[in-house]
Short mmCIF file of C-alpha atoms in Angstrom, two decimals:
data_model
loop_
_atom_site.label_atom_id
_atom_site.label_comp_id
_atom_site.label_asym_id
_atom_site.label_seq_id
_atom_site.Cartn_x
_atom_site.Cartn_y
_atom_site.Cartn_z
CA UNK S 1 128.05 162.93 161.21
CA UNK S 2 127.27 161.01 158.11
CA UNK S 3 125.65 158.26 157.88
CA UNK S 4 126.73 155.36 156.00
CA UNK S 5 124.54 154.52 152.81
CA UNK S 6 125.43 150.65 152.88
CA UNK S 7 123.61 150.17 156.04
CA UNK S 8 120.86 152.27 154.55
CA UNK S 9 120.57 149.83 151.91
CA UNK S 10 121.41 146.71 154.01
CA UNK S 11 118.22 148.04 156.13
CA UNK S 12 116.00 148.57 153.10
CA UNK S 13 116.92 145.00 151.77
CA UNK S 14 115.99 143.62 154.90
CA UNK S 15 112.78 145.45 154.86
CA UNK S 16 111.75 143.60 151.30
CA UNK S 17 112.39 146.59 149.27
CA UNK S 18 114.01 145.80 146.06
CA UNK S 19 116.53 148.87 145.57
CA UNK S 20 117.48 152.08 147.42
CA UNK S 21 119.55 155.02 146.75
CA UNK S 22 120.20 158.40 147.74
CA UNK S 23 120.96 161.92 146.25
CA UNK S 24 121.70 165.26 147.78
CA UNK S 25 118.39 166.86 148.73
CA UNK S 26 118.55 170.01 145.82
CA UNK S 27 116.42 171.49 143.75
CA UNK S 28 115.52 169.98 140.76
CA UNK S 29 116.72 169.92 137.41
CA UNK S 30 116.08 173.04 135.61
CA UNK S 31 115.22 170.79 132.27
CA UNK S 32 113.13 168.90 134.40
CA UNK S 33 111.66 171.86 135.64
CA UNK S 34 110.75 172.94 132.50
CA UNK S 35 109.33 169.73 131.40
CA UNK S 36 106.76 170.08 133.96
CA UNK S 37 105.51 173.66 133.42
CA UNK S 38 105.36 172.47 130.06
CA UNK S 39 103.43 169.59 130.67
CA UNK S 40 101.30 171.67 132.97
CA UNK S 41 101.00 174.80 130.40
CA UNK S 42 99.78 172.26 127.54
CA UNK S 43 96.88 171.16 130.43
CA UNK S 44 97.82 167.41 130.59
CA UNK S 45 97.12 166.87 134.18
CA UNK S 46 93.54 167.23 133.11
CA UNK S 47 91.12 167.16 136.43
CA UNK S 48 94.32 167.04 138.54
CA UNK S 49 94.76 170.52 139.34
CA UNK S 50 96.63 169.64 142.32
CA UNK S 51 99.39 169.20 139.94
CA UNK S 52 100.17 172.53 139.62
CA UNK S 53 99.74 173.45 143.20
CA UNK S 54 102.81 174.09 145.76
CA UNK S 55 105.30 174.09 142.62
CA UNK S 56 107.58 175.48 145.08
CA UNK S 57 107.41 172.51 147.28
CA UNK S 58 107.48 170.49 144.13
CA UNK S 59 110.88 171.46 143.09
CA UNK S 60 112.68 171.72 145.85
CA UNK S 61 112.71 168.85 148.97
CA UNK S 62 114.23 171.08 151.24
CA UNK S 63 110.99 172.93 151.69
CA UNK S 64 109.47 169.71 153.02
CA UNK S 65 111.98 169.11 155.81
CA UNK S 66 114.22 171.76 157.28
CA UNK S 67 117.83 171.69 156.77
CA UNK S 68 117.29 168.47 154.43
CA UNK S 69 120.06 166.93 152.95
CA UNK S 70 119.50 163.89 151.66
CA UNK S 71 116.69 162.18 149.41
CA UNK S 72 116.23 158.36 149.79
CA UNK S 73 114.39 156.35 147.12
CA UNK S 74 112.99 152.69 147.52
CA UNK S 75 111.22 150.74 144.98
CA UNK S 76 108.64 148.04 146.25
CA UNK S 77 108.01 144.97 143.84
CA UNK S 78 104.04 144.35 142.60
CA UNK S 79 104.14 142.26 139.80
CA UNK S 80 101.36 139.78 140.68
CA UNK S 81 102.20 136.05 141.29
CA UNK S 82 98.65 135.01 139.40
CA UNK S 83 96.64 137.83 137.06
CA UNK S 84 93.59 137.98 135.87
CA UNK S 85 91.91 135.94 132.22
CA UNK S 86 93.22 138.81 129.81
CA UNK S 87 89.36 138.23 128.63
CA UNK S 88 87.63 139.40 131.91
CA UNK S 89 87.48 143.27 132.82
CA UNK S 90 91.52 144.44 133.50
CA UNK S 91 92.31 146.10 136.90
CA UNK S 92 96.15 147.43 137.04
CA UNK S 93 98.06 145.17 139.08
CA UNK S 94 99.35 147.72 141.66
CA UNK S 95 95.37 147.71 142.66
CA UNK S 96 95.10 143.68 143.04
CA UNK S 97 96.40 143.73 146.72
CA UNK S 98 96.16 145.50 149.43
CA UNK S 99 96.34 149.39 149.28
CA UNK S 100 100.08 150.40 148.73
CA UNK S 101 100.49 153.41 150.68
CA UNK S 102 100.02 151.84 153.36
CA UNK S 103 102.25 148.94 153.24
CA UNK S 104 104.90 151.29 151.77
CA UNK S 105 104.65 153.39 154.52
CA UNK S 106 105.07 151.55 157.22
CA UNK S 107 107.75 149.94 155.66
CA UNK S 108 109.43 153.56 155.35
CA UNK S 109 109.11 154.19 158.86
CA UNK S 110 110.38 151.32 159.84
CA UNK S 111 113.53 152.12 157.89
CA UNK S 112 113.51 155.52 159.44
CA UNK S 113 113.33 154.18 162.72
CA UNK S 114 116.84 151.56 161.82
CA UNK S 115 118.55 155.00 160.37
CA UNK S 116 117.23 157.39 163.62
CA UNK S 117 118.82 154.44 166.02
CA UNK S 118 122.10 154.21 164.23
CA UNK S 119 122.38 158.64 165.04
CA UNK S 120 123.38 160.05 167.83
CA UNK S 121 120.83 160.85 170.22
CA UNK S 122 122.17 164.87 170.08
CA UNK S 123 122.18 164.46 166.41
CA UNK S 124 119.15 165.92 166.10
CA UNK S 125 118.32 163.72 163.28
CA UNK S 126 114.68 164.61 161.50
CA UNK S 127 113.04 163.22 158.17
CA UNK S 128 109.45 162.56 156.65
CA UNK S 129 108.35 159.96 154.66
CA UNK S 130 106.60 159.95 151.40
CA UNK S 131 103.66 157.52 149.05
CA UNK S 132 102.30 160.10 147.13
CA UNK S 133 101.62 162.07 150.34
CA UNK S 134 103.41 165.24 148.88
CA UNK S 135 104.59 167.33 146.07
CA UNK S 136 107.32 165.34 144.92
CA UNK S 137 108.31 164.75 142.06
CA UNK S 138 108.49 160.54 142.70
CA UNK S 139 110.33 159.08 139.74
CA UNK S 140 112.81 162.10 139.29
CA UNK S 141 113.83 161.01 142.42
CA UNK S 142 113.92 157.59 141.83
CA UNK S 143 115.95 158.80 138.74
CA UNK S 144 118.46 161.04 140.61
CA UNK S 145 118.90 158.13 143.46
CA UNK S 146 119.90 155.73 140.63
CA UNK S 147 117.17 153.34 141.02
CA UNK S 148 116.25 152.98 137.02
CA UNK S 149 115.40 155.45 134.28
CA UNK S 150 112.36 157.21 133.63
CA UNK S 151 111.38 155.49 130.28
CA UNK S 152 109.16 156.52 127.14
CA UNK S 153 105.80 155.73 129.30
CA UNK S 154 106.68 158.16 131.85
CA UNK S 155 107.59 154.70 134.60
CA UNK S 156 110.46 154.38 136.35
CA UNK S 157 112.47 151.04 135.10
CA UNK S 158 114.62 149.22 137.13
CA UNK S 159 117.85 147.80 134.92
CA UNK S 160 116.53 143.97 134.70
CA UNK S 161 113.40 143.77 136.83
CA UNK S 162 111.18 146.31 134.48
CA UNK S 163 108.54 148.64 136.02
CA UNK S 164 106.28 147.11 138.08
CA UNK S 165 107.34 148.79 141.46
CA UNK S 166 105.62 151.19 143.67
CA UNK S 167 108.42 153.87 145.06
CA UNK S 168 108.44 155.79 148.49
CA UNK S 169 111.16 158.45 149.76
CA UNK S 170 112.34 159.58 152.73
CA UNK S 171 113.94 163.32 153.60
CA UNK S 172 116.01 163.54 156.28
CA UNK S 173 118.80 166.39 157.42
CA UNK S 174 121.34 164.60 157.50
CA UNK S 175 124.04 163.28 154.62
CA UNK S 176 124.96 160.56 153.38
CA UNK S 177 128.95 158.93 152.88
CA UNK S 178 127.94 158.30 149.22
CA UNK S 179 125.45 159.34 147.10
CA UNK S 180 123.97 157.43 143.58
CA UNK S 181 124.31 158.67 140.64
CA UNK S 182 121.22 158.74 137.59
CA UNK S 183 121.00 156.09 135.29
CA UNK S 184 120.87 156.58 131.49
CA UNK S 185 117.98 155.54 129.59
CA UNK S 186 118.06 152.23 128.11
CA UNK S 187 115.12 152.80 126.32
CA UNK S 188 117.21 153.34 123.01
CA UNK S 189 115.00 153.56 119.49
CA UNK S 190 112.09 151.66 121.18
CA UNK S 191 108.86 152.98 121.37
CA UNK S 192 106.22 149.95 121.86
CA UNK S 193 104.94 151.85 124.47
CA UNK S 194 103.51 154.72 122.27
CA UNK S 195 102.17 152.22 119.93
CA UNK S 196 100.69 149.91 122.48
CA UNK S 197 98.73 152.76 124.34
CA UNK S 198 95.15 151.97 123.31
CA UNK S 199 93.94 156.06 123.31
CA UNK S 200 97.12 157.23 122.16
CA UNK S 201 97.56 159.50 125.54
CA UNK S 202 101.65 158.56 125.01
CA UNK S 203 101.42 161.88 122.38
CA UNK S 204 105.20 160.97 122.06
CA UNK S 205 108.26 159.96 124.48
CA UNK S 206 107.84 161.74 127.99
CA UNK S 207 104.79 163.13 127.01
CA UNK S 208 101.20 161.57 128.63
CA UNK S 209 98.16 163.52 128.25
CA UNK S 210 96.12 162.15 131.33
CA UNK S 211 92.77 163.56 129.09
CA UNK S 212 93.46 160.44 127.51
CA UNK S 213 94.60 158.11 129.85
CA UNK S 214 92.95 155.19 130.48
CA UNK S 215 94.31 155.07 133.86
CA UNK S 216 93.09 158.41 134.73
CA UNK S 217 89.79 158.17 133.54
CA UNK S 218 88.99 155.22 135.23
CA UNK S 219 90.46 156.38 138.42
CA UNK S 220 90.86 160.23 139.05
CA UNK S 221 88.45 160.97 136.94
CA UNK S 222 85.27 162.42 138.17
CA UNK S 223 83.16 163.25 134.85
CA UNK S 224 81.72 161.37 132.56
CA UNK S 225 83.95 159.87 129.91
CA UNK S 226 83.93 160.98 126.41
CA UNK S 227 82.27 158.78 124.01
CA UNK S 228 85.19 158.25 121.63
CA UNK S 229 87.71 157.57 123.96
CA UNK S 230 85.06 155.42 126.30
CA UNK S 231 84.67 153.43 123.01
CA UNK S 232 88.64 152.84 123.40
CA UNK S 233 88.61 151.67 126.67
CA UNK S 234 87.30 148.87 126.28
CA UNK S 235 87.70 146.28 129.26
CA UNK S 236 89.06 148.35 131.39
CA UNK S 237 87.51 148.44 134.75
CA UNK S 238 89.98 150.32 137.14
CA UNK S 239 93.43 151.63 135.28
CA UNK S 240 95.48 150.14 132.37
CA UNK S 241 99.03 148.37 132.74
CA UNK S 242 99.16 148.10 128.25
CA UNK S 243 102.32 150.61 127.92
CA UNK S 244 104.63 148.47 130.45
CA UNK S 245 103.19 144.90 129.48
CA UNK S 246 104.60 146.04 126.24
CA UNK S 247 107.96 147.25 127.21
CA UNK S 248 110.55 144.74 126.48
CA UNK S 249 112.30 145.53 130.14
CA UNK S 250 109.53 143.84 131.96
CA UNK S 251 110.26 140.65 130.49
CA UNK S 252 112.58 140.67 133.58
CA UNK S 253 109.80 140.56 135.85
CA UNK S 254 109.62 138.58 138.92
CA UNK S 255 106.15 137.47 141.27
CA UNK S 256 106.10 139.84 144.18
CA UNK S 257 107.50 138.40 147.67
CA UNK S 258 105.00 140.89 149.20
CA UNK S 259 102.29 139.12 150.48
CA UNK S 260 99.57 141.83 151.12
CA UNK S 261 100.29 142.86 147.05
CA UNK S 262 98.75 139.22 146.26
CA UNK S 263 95.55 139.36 144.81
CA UNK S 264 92.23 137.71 146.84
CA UNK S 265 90.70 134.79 144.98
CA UNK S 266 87.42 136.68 145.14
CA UNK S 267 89.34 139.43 142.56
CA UNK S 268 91.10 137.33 140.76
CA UNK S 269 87.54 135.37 139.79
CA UNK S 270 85.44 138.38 139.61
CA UNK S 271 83.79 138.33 136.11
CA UNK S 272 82.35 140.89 133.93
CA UNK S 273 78.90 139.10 134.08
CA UNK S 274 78.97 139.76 137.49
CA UNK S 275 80.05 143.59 137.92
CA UNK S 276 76.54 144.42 135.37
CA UNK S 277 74.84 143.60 138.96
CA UNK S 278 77.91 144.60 141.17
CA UNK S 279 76.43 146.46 144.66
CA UNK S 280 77.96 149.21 146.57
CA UNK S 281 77.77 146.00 149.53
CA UNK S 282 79.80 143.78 146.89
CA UNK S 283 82.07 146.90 146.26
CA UNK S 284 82.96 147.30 149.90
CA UNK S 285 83.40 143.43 150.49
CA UNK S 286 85.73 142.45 147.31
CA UNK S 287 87.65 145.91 147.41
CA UNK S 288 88.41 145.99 151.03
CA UNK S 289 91.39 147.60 151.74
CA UNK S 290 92.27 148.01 147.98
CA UNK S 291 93.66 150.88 146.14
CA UNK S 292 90.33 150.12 143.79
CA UNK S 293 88.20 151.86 146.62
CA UNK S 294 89.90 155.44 144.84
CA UNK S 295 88.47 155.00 142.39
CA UNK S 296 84.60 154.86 144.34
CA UNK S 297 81.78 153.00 143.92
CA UNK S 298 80.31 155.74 141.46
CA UNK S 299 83.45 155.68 139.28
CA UNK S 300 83.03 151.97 138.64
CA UNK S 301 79.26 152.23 138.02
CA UNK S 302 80.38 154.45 135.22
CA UNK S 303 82.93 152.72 133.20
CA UNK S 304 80.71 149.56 133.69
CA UNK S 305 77.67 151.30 132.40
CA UNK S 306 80.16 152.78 129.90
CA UNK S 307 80.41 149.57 128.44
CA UNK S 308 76.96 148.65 127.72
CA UNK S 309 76.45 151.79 126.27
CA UNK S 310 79.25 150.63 123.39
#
């Protein structure tokens, strides 16, 4: 039995998500493949050796659910209604509410649930749902399902609403009446993302050295930062949003209707006068609940002392 993929979607708008698509559950790519051995070879996942763990896995989504068939991408809207003053310490806005995977995944089971009711009980209809909880290669999905394109930056961008969206997938055995089909880039000659990057980790289009990455060193990273690039950083306190406030795309973007993604007043005040003295007691209070707390007290101790030290 297949299921049809306008109720999938009908469910997923209902849920808040902002698109949804589906492909057939194959491997990937072989050019996409190759991108990411490459990518891996040249040692641009830096400290995140993960990344080159369970490549099997990685390439192939039937290996995370038996008999899988189909792949279903949803894209979950963050843009921030209110943002920080541009001259206080930047946090990425996917970190100013309340920790994503959460709210994405309970949103995903939820949609699970509306597709395992609509099956026959005998159907023996099985699927898992992803945030970042797997080897999966996210936005080639996203990609493949037809939600956007995967643009210069490396984000996913959604055809006039931009980038700012958080994406989750479910695998499930069972197909679909009608799949998506990929978007093509709309990117065209434009490359303000490469020039807006402040360390120059966008090396060139599709390529982002995380050794460089603001967002990665202020987040994954667990060493201390290098002195030239920690110069470039600037005020940066927890990730970097500069490569998609510059793309022209996100001049589509809309305010989140999410309410757990709006920020606290307590963040949205929280000056760099203040974080010189921040405790691990403040820490815990202000970043309750917030993707911010990956990033541990210890990591922000260390880009704040960072700055005094430039």
């Amino acid at each position: 039995m297949k299921i049809e993929a306008k109720k999938i979607k009908e469910w997923a708008q209902r849920l808040g998500f902002d698109a949804c698509g589906m492909a057939p559950a194959r491997p990937v790519d072989a050019i996409h493949i190759h991108w990411l051995d490459e990518w891996l070879k040249a040692g641009c996942e830096a400290g995140m050796s993960y990344m080159a763990n369970h490549r099997d896995l990685r390439i192939d989504p039937s290996t995370l659910v038996e008999g899988a068939r189909t792949v279903i991408s949803v894209a979950l809207n963050y843009y921030p209604p209110q943002c920080r003053d541009t001259s206080e310490p930047h946090i990425a806005y996917y970190a100013y509410g309340k920790d994503y995977h959460d709210v994405m995944k309970r949103k995903l089971r939820e949609l699970w649930q509306m597709i395992r009711a609509y099956c026959p009980e005998e159907s023996g209809a099985e699927a898992r749902v992803f945030v970042d909880s797997a080897p999966l290669l996210e936005r080639y999905w996203a990609w493949r399902c037809g939600l956007g394109w995967i643009g210069k930056n490396t984000s996913l961008i959604l055809p006039h609403r931009g980038s700012f969206f958080f994406l989750g997938e479910i695998v499930m055995n069972r197909e679909v009446d009608q799949y998506d089909e990929p978007i093509k880039s709309h990117c065209g000659t434009c490359e303000r993302c490469l020039q807006a990057c402040p360390t120059h980790a966008l090396e060139y289009p599709h390529r982002l050295n995380a050794r460089r990455c603001i967002s990665y060193l202020t987040i994954e990273n667990r060493e201390e930062i290098p002195a030239g690039i920690r110069r470039q950083i600037k005020n940066h306190l927890f990730g970097c949003d500069a490569c998609q406030l510059a793309c022209p795309h996100n001049r589509f973007s809309r305010p989140t209707r999410v309410e757990e993604f709006h920020p606290s007043e307590e963040l949205l005040q929280l000056k760099r006068v203040s974080l010189y003295t921040l405790t691990e007691e403040d820490y815990r209070h202000i970043f309750k609940g917030s993707a911010v707390k990956r990033a541990k007290f210890t990591g922000l101790q260390r880009t704040i002392q960072g700055w005094k030290k430039d």
